[in-house]
CSV table of C-alpha atoms in Angstrom, one decimal:
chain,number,residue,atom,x,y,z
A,235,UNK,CA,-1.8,48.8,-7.7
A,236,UNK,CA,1.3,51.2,-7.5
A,237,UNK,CA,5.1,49.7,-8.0
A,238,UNK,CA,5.2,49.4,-4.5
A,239,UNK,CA,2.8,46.8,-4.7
A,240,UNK,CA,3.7,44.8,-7.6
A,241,UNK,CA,7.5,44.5,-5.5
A,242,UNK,CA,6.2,43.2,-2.7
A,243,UNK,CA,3.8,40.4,-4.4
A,244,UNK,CA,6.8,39.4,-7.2
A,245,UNK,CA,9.3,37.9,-4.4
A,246,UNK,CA,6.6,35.3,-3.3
A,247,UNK,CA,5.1,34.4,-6.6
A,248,UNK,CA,8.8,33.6,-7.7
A,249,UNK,CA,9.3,31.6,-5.0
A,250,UNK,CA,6.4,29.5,-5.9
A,251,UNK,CA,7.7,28.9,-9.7
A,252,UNK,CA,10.9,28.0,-8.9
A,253,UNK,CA,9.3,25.2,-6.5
A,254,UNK,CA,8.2,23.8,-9.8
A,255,UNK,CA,4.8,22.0,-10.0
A,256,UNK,CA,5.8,19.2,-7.3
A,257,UNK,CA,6.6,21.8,-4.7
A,258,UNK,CA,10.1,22.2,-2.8
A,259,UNK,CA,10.4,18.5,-2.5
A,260,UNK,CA,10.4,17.1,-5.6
A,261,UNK,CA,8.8,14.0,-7.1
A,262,UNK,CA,8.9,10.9,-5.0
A,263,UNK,CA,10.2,12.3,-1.8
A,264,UNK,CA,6.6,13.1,-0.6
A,265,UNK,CA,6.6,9.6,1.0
A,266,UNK,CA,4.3,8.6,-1.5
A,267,UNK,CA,7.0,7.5,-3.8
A,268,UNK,CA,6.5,8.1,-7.6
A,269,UNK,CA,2.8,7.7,-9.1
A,270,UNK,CA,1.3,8.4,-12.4
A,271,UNK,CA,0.5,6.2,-15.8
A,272,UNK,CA,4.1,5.7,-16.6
A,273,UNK,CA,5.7,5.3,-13.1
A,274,UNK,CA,4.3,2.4,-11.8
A,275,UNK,CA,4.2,4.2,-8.4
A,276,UNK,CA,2.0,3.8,-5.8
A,277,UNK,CA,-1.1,5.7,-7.0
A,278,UNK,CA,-1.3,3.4,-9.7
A,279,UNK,CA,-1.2,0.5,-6.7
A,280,UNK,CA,-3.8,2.3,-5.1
A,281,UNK,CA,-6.3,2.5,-7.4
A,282,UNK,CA,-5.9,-1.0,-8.5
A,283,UNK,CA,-6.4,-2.6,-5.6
A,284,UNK,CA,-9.5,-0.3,-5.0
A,285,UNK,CA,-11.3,-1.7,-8.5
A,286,UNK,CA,-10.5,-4.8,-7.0
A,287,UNK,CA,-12.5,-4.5,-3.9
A,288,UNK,CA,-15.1,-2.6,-6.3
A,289,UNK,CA,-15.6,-5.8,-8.8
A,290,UNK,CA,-15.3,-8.0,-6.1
A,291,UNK,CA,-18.2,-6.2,-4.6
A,292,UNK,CA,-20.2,-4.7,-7.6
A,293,UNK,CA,-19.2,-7.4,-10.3
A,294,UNK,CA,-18.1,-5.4,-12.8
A,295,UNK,CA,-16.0,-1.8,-13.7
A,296,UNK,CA,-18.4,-1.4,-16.2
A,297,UNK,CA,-20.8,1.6,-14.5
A,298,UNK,CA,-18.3,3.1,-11.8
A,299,UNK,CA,-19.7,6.6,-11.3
A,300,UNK,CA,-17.2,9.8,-11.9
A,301,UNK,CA,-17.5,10.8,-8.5
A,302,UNK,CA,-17.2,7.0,-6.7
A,303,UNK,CA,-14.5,7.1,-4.0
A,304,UNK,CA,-13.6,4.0,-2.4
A,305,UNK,CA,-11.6,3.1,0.6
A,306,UNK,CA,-8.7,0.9,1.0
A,307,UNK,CA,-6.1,-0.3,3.3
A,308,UNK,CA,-2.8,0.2,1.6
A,309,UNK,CA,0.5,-0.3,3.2
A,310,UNK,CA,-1.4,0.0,6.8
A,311,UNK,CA,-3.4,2.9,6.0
A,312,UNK,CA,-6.8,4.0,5.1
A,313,UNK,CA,-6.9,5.6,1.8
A,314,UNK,CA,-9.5,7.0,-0.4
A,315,UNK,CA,-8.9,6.5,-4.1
A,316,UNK,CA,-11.5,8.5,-5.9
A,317,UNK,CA,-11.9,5.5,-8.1
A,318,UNK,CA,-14.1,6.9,-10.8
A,319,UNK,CA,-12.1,9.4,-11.7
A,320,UNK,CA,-9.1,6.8,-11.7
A,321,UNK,CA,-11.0,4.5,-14.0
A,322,UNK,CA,-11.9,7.6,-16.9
A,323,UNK,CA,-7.8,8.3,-16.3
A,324,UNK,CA,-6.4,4.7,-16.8
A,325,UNK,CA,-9.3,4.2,-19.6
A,326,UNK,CA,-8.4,7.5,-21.8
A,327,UNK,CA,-4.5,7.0,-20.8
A,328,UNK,CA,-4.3,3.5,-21.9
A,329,UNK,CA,-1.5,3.9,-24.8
A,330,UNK,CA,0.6,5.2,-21.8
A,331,UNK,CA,0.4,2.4,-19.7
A,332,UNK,CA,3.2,0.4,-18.7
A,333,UNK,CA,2.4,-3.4,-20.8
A,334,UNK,CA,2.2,-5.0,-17.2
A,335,UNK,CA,-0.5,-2.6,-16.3
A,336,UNK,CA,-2.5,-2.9,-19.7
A,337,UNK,CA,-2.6,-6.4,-19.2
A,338,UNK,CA,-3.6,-6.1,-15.5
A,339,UNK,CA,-6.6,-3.4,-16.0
A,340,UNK,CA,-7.5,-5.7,-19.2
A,341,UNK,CA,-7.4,-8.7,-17.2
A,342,UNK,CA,-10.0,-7.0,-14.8
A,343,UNK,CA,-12.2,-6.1,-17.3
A,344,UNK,CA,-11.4,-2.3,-17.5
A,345,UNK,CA,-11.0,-2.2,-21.4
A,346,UNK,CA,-14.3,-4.6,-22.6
């Protein structure tokens, strides 16, 4: 690759890092509003509401498989919360949780 080259690639790649890892819009403006462990957000929303309709169905959150994705109807829409993966997250993240969450996964039987 000649200088030429590596000029006309470094314009768009620092375009990209100065977006950050949220992109140009930053966090919660993606009409999603905040998510994560700590936020309280609606991703966390999501997913509990989806091992709701999964115990309610199944039982128990004892043996959701790492690749289960289960739909929902949040705030009018169809969503897919790719629940399994969710679970192993609020599982090995548990010391991150907000107390009101602990208490709410506990509750459902996510910690036993």
């Amino acid at each position: 690759m000649g200088p030429a080259q590596r000029g006309a690639a470094a314009p768009a790649r620092r375009t990209r890092r100065d977006q950050g890892p949220t992109g140009p819009q930053g966090p919660g403006q993606d009409g999603r509003g905040l998510s994560g462990p700590c936020a309280g957000g609606e991703a966390f929303q999501e997913g509990l509401q989806a091992l709701q309709q999964y115990i309610q169905r199944e039982g128990s959150p004892a043996r959701i498989p790492r690749s289960h994705v289960e739909v929902v109807r949040y705030d009018g829409k169809d969503v897919e919360v790719r629940l399994g993966v969710w679970r192993s997250n609020m599982r090995s993240r548990q010391g991150s949780l907000l107390e009101e969450q602990r208490k709410q996964l506990a509750g459902l039987g996510l910690f036993d």
